[in-house]
Amino acid sequence: MITYILRRAASGVLLILAVSVVTFLIVFSDTQRIVRSLVGERATAEQLAQRTAEMGLDRPLFQQMIDWFANAFTGDFGASWLTSEPVAQVIINRLPITLSLVICSIVVLALISAVLGTFAAVRQGGAADRIIQIGTEILSALPKFWLALMLVIVFAIQFPLFPATGYVSLQNDVIGWATAVTLPVAAVVMGELRVTSMVRGAIADELNKDYIRTLRSRGLPSREVLFKHVLRNAAEPWVSLLSMKIVGIWTGVVVIEAVFALPGIGTLATNAATRGDGPVLMGVVVATVIVIVFVYLIFDLLQAWLNPKARLT
Amino acid sequence: MSIETPQAAEKTSVRPGAWKRLISNPLGVTSVIVLLLVILMSILAPWIAPHDPRYALLDQINASPNATYWLGGDVSGRDILSRLIWGGRTTLVAALIVIVVAVVIGISTGLVAAYAGKISDTVLSWIADALLAIPSIIVLIAVYAAFGPRIALSMFIFGILISPFLFRLVRALAISVKNEAYVEAARVSGVPPVRIIFRHILVVIRGPIIVMMADITATAMTIQASLEFLGLGSINTVTWGGMIEQGFIAIYQAPLSVVWPGLLLTVTIGSVALLGNAVRDALVPGRASARRRRHSVKTPTRTGGAWKKHQDTGPSAFLTVKDLTVSYPHGEELRNVVEGVSFSVDRGEVLGLVGESGSGKSQSVFAVLGLLPEAAQVTGGQITLDGAPLPLDGQGRHRPRRMAYVPQEPMSNLDPVYTVGYQLTAPMRRVLKLSMRQARAHAMELLSRVGIHESEKVYELYPHQVSGGMAQRVLIAGAISMDPELLVADEPTTALDVTVQADILDLLRDLQMERNMAMLMVTHNFGVVADICDNVAVMRSGAVVEAGGVDKIFNAPEHPYTQALLKASLEGAPTRDFTTGGGHD
Amino acid sequence: MTDQQPLLDVRNLCVDYPKRGAWRQKARVLDGVSIDVRPGETVGLVGESGSGKSTLGRAVLGLSPVSEGEVHFDGEDISRASAARRRELASALQVVFQDPYGSLNPAMTIRDTVTEPLRTAGISRAEAVQQAEILMDQVQLPSDSLDRYPNEFSGGQRQRVAIARALIRRPRLIVCDEIVSALDLSTQARILDLLMEIQQESGVSLLFTSHDLGVIRAVSHRVAVLYRGRLVEFDDVRKVTEDPTDPYTRRLLMASPVPDPERQRERRVAYRREFPGAVTA
């Protein structure tokens, strides 16, 4: 178990390094274009060269990369080319918003998929089962940002129950925070509801297993068989199915931040991209990968812990 | 099928082609038509769009639908309808690029990983996992920052980023079928590897691959629209995603301008997903008519009367089953898998239910135990236990009391996530209301009774840590833990080696005699019957054809089917002599 | 006849499988097994799970790697034959597997499955189909079976198809791996009858594995008993099944219950006397 954790962690670190290198090469490959966009189209070649030298972009790409990594290890991710703010600070300001949306979405999706999946599996072939399966399938076909827009039109414009835009910090105002995240989380979760059918499948598989019949033969009540045995065994595939949705949820949140004008990682990345802010982009990518690797690690551990075969080796 | 007939199981006329099956599926047809319309619309855009999609009229800014602009005007006063018609082009091209890249990379690397040995598998799998852990949208945003709005490039990169989904699927499927018997048979037949990969592997696993391809196409359309929506697209190209972005600016004034492109996008994406499923269903032969191994009874043979004559245990027997009929819905009608079966067992007596697969022997005992599957219905008959009739509602589900069940497959009948000890004690605490300590002590006793010496150790083990024979002993311990008066064993030794079988049969016999239990033994093996049973009922096609004491059935079988079965047994068949082995060469 | 040159000669065969979970450790599945099969003869391989009987068949077919020892087929050592040589050997060496549900490609018609070995050998489609029709008759399947897919057939019928596929190149040796263990008793008897009939006609040799001594006894001329990867007895069928010398063979023989209540009672007592209260862990 411990070697397993170490192996996963090492693999995660390797992934973070690899992604950083590749992103660096992408973002800094065409610095001329970036500098030109910063100094303006009418700048002379001299101005351009001067600005390039100021930003340290005239050095060899490899040298720049080494420096970037050396600084990054000390926690210094450079400063924004536009605002000169330290990148680390910008990201620390923005990350909690994105992270709270992602975590809320995972938790809500986990609960809904478990409840609906169990309900559909127990009522296999019934009307409720069919409605759940078809409904979740249709919702999953909708692009999430469009779903978010529809939610805004209905629940913020037609019936102004929730704010259409803005974010309230959780520490300042719990209810304000809750109403602010409701629509974005709803849009993300609805867009990933297809996982319910898979959870249903996992539970249905478990219900059909031989040992369930044997347990019933000893007089265990159906409720206990369902909650103690079926759901316990289906927990592992459930966690595994949810872990496959992490990236989708992250992507959804990044896009949906634009709909609700939430100042998270997504809007930061979009703004940095359109304005050519290299250091900020690098910071966003590295932060994203670190968070995702960490979330994956938690899911891996949870999964291994749920399976006695993996837990005991 | 109980007894094999030389004719093929069913006559079906010439198999309709995959295309025909696709067309006969309403969802398939709908999705094909929708996608064709979208494609046609995109190709014909220059001719069918009523206006230039970039031409702006000031008086049409955020206009409602009117005679000039049928669906109204957008935030710059351009025709929404014309922009919708043009906008599909980018979506389709983007999807095409992504799916081509993903298929080429995903399938080829998946096959390499499945075949080319451990190192390439490890490396490729790691790369795939790594790519899957990166949110593509972030990478695409970075690509935009570096290279500007280049749809083809970003979709090419997205194709690479999403190819691991196909890689993982192809790899897993290829590994699962590469050791299938038919693949090995093809290898032995000298079929070259390339041909094996195409004909015996890719063709067989194409169903899930096609569904995955549809998913990838749908995701590509979504991600392309998302990029446009974030404002990371080219300003000069008309796209649905871009339309949503511009409509979003005026969402308070003209909410409909957001609805149209989204609706079109959704319908297109939904059709792709549906088409994927429909194609999969159409390609896999027999999928629509896929059925479980049949339990159906075609010509019910009513021979229950013959049995009653031989019945030597009266209605006072501990368990009596009378005219039991069990049915499964088959389309509109009900089909009987057990029809008018009667038998009885008294305390201290072992009754064997023998028959081949599909004879209804297992269904009969599940009815007795009240453990029939959800779909099954008890449609007739009566079961009495110790004189009292069991409540047989529609499904024959009742809480089994005073009876216990020993299953066939030892491994699959233990819950893998709980220890042996927990599984033994939970029912004791719950049903017999024993305390934890009492239950544990009782479990230890039972484990030693079934011949497990290190009961303390085994108590703590998980099912995957014990052998098959040991697991069967644990299950027997579990069965007798409820102090049953009737023990029902369903092929309890079939999955075991013959030397283990001898031990388990001895154990069952000892327990049965020691506790004076009635025992129902389901088996297809006449050797097992001869070993442990007092009486036998021979079943065929859901009915009992002959029953009686073991000596009588073995020595003087009356029914031709019993005779045939006993004759099919190889015991006492002549051995072969090589000198008569026939001329060769 | 006994001094006839063997068709298949397995000498001191060892097969290792990599151990699960452990790195570079190997488990010996077959340990120094030597048997031979003569032309037209059936050699039965019997043993319990883990005895290595299936592995022996697979090693002969080149599906399991040989660690030590040799496999001579018609005088040629094929234990390390190249892939190309293996494809040539396909004309002489064939297989029928246990699982009637997994042994036929579900996406191919019976015609394509049965003719594939001939088509691979470069024989024209028309001729291959003609051969297949003859074989359908020989394995007692209706000729219209050729147009169907495997899911339309019962287990026994699928095994007939698998036998037809093995026969179509007129091989000299067929490895039959537990081919009747998934079938009902009466179906099993018919498949065995069919196989012996075909052997009488064609003179093909069979290497027949089974866990069921009854089946082995009915089809084999000579029997090899395997226990945990080792050969414990290899002799004439009558000698092995009536007067075995090895204690394990005796145990195997006596543990298997016979369909005769009276005799079984005696056997049971005798078995317990010789092997008292063995408890498996």
Tab-separated table of C-alpha atoms in Angstrom, chain A residues 8 11-12 14-15 18-19 23 25-30 33-34 122 137-138 140-146 149-150 152-153 156-158 164-165 194 206 209-222 224 227-230 232-233 244 247 250-251 254-256 258-261 265-266 269-270 272-274 276-277 281 284-285 288-289 292-293 296 306-312, chain B residues 126 129-139 141-149 157 165 168 215 222-223 225-226 229-232 241 244-245 248 251-252 255-256 258-263 265-266 269-270 273 277 366 369 371 373-374 397 399-400 403-405 407 409 412-418 422-424 426-427 429-431 462 464-465 474-479 481-482 490:
chain	number	residue	atom	x	y	z
A	8	ARG	CA	1.494	7.230	-7.640
A	11	SER	CA	4.271	9.481	-11.196
A	12	GLY	CA	2.349	12.665	-10.364
A	14	LEU	CA	6.878	13.402	-13.158
A	15	LEU	CA	3.647	14.443	-14.842
A	18	ALA	CA	6.570	16.988	-18.121
A	19	VAL	CA	3.544	19.238	-18.550
A	23	THR	CA	3.761	24.195	-21.854
A	25	LEU	CA	7.957	25.316	-24.995
A	26	ILE	CA	4.526	26.117	-26.398
A	27	VAL	CA	4.044	29.444	-24.649
A	28	PHE	CA	7.554	30.786	-25.131
A	29	SER	CA	8.233	29.385	-28.604
A	30	ASP	CA	7.068	32.482	-30.456
A	33	ARG	CA	4.665	37.689	-31.537
A	34	ILE	CA	4.060	38.211	-27.843
A	122	VAL	CA	-33.223	-1.292	-7.851
A	137	GLU	CA	-28.230	11.133	-21.323
A	138	ILE	CA	-29.997	14.151	-22.834
A	140	SER	CA	-25.069	15.220	-20.918
A	141	ALA	CA	-25.381	15.970	-24.637
A	142	LEU	CA	-25.859	19.677	-23.914
A	143	PRO	CA	-22.700	21.803	-23.971
A	144	LYS	CA	-22.181	22.906	-20.385
A	145	PHE	CA	-21.673	26.586	-21.065
A	146	TRP	CA	-24.890	26.679	-23.042
A	149	LEU	CA	-26.681	30.254	-20.203
A	150	MET	CA	-30.091	28.616	-20.257
A	152	VAL	CA	-29.152	32.132	-16.368
A	153	ILE	CA	-31.996	33.002	-18.720
A	156	ALA	CA	-31.593	34.715	-13.121
A	157	ILE	CA	-33.435	36.719	-15.777
A	158	GLN	CA	-36.957	35.308	-16.044
A	164	ALA	CA	-26.484	35.987	-12.911
A	165	THR	CA	-22.910	37.012	-12.201
A	194	ARG	CA	-24.207	10.566	-17.758
A	206	GLU	CA	-23.505	-6.151	-8.045
A	209	LYS	CA	-23.910	-11.445	-8.172
A	210	ASP	CA	-24.119	-14.859	-6.617
A	211	TYR	CA	-23.150	-13.832	-3.114
A	212	ILE	CA	-26.189	-11.566	-2.885
A	213	ARG	CA	-28.432	-14.595	-3.299
A	214	THR	CA	-26.432	-16.513	-0.717
A	215	LEU	CA	-26.730	-13.669	1.782
A	216	ARG	CA	-30.475	-13.554	1.190
A	217	SER	CA	-30.640	-17.295	1.786
A	218	ARG	CA	-29.368	-16.694	5.314
A	219	GLY	CA	-32.315	-14.438	6.007
A	220	LEU	CA	-30.566	-11.065	5.789
A	221	PRO	CA	-33.193	-8.412	5.075
A	222	SER	CA	-33.108	-6.834	1.602
A	224	GLU	CA	-29.264	-4.659	4.771
A	227	PHE	CA	-26.844	-0.966	1.926
A	228	LYS	CA	-24.178	-3.122	3.508
A	229	HIS	CA	-23.192	-5.350	0.638
A	230	VAL	CA	-24.373	-4.082	-2.741
A	232	ARG	CA	-20.284	-1.237	-0.366
A	233	ASN	CA	-19.110	-3.337	-3.302
A	244	MET	CA	-12.801	9.870	-14.673
A	247	VAL	CA	-10.952	16.591	-15.842
A	250	TRP	CA	-12.471	21.145	-14.310
A	251	THR	CA	-12.923	21.961	-17.989
A	254	VAL	CA	-13.124	26.915	-16.528
A	255	VAL	CA	-15.603	27.638	-19.316
A	256	ILE	CA	-18.550	28.377	-17.071
A	258	ALA	CA	-16.954	33.121	-18.203
A	259	VAL	CA	-20.749	32.820	-18.132
A	260	PHE	CA	-21.032	33.972	-14.535
A	261	ALA	CA	-18.079	36.366	-14.669
A	265	ILE	CA	-8.589	30.333	-12.917
A	266	GLY	CA	-10.609	30.074	-16.113
A	269	ALA	CA	-6.324	31.917	-18.266
A	270	THR	CA	-8.563	33.345	-20.976
A	272	ALA	CA	-3.801	35.884	-20.142
A	273	ALA	CA	-4.159	34.054	-23.438
A	274	THR	CA	-5.844	36.876	-25.313
A	276	GLY	CA	-0.250	37.143	-24.325
A	277	ASP	CA	0.730	37.081	-20.647
A	281	LEU	CA	-0.340	31.221	-18.385
A	284	VAL	CA	-2.187	28.604	-14.497
A	285	VAL	CA	-1.150	25.428	-16.264
A	288	THR	CA	-4.030	23.207	-12.638
A	289	VAL	CA	-1.903	20.129	-13.103
A	292	ILE	CA	-5.535	17.657	-10.598
A	293	VAL	CA	-2.673	15.325	-9.703
A	296	TYR	CA	-6.402	12.024	-8.583
A	306	LEU	CA	-12.116	0.325	-0.719
A	307	ASN	CA	-10.669	-2.835	-2.264
A	308	PRO	CA	-9.304	-5.341	0.250
A	309	LYS	CA	-7.145	-6.976	-2.403
A	310	ALA	CA	-5.322	-3.697	-3.046
A	311	ARG	CA	-5.383	-2.611	0.589
A	312	LEU	CA	-3.648	-5.733	1.828
B	126	TRP	CA	1.837	6.226	-18.546
B	129	ASP	CA	-2.737	8.528	-18.099
B	130	ALA	CA	-0.700	11.715	-18.090
B	131	LEU	CA	-2.559	13.192	-21.055
B	132	LEU	CA	-5.882	12.274	-19.487
B	133	ALA	CA	-4.949	14.146	-16.312
B	134	ILE	CA	-4.522	17.434	-18.175
B	135	PRO	CA	-7.633	19.493	-18.836
B	136	SER	CA	-7.463	20.017	-22.593
B	137	ILE	CA	-9.090	23.420	-22.381
B	138	ILE	CA	-6.092	24.791	-20.485
B	139	VAL	CA	-3.669	23.451	-23.082
B	141	ILE	CA	-5.846	28.236	-24.190
B	142	ALA	CA	-2.039	28.123	-24.014
B	143	VAL	CA	-1.873	27.148	-27.677
B	144	TYR	CA	-4.057	30.123	-28.525
B	145	ALA	CA	-1.729	32.373	-26.609
B	146	ALA	CA	1.266	31.089	-28.551
B	147	PHE	CA	-0.116	30.701	-32.054
B	148	GLY	CA	-3.304	32.756	-32.219
B	149	PRO	CA	-6.694	31.576	-33.443
B	157	ILE	CA	-3.738	19.058	-30.710
B	165	PHE	CA	-9.552	7.520	-24.303
B	168	ARG	CA	-7.224	2.811	-23.157
B	215	ASP	CA	-18.362	10.381	-27.817
B	222	THR	CA	-18.387	20.931	-27.553
B	223	ILE	CA	-14.784	21.950	-26.966
B	225	ALA	CA	-17.759	25.740	-29.351
B	226	SER	CA	-16.378	26.355	-25.854
B	229	PHE	CA	-17.477	31.055	-26.550
B	230	LEU	CA	-14.434	32.082	-24.516
B	231	GLY	CA	-13.552	34.449	-27.334
B	232	LEU	CA	-10.580	32.366	-28.405
B	241	GLY	CA	-19.970	28.917	-30.410
B	244	ILE	CA	-23.473	32.140	-28.467
B	245	GLU	CA	-20.691	34.410	-27.246
B	248	PHE	CA	-24.435	36.380	-24.494
B	251	ILE	CA	-28.621	38.226	-23.220
B	252	TYR	CA	-30.970	40.667	-21.476
B	255	PRO	CA	-32.126	35.944	-25.121
B	256	LEU	CA	-33.265	33.968	-28.162
B	258	VAL	CA	-28.313	32.439	-27.505
B	259	VAL	CA	-30.935	29.740	-27.735
B	260	TRP	CA	-30.811	29.032	-31.490
B	261	PRO	CA	-27.136	28.185	-31.988
B	262	GLY	CA	-27.102	26.225	-28.734
B	263	LEU	CA	-30.110	24.220	-29.797
B	265	LEU	CA	-25.295	22.450	-31.490
B	266	THR	CA	-27.107	20.241	-29.007
B	269	ILE	CA	-24.080	16.542	-30.734
B	270	GLY	CA	-27.000	14.413	-29.545
B	273	ALA	CA	-24.074	10.141	-29.791
B	277	ASN	CA	-25.139	3.649	-30.275
B	366	PHE	CA	-34.768	-21.520	-5.829
B	369	LEU	CA	-35.776	-21.186	-1.054
B	371	LEU	CA	-34.705	-16.891	-4.077
B	373	PRO	CA	-34.745	-13.975	-9.791
B	374	GLU	CA	-36.828	-10.810	-10.020
B	397	ARG	CA	-40.264	-14.490	-2.559
B	399	ARG	CA	-37.721	-15.047	3.755
B	400	PRO	CA	-36.151	-18.479	3.924
B	403	MET	CA	-33.647	-23.790	5.412
B	404	ALA	CA	-30.187	-23.035	4.124
B	405	TYR	CA	-28.448	-22.968	0.785
B	407	PRO	CA	-24.204	-22.741	-3.798
B	409	GLU	CA	-19.393	-21.543	-7.246
B	412	SER	CA	-18.420	-15.844	-6.307
B	413	ASN	CA	-20.681	-16.609	-3.377
B	414	LEU	CA	-18.575	-14.792	-0.830
B	415	ASP	CA	-18.710	-11.014	-0.610
B	416	PRO	CA	-15.173	-9.913	-1.597
B	417	VAL	CA	-15.020	-6.849	0.665
B	418	TYR	CA	-15.809	-8.474	4.013
B	422	TYR	CA	-17.858	-10.922	9.291
B	423	GLN	CA	-19.885	-12.734	6.649
B	424	LEU	CA	-20.447	-15.651	8.976
B	426	ALA	CA	-23.573	-10.862	10.404
B	427	PRO	CA	-26.598	-13.097	9.701
B	429	ARG	CA	-26.397	-11.422	14.862
B	430	ARG	CA	-29.104	-10.063	12.671
B	431	VAL	CA	-31.409	-13.083	12.415
B	462	TYR	CA	-10.759	-12.068	2.970
B	464	HIS	CA	-9.513	-13.790	-2.155
B	465	GLN	CA	-7.083	-15.241	0.369
B	474	VAL	CA	-16.912	-21.586	4.699
B	475	LEU	CA	-20.169	-21.491	2.755
B	476	ILE	CA	-21.272	-24.767	4.288
B	477	ALA	CA	-20.444	-23.363	7.709
B	478	GLY	CA	-22.548	-20.325	6.843
B	479	ALA	CA	-25.410	-22.519	5.707
B	481	SER	CA	-25.025	-21.434	11.056
B	482	MET	CA	-28.749	-20.748	10.864
B	490	ASP	CA	-27.076	-26.599	-5.753
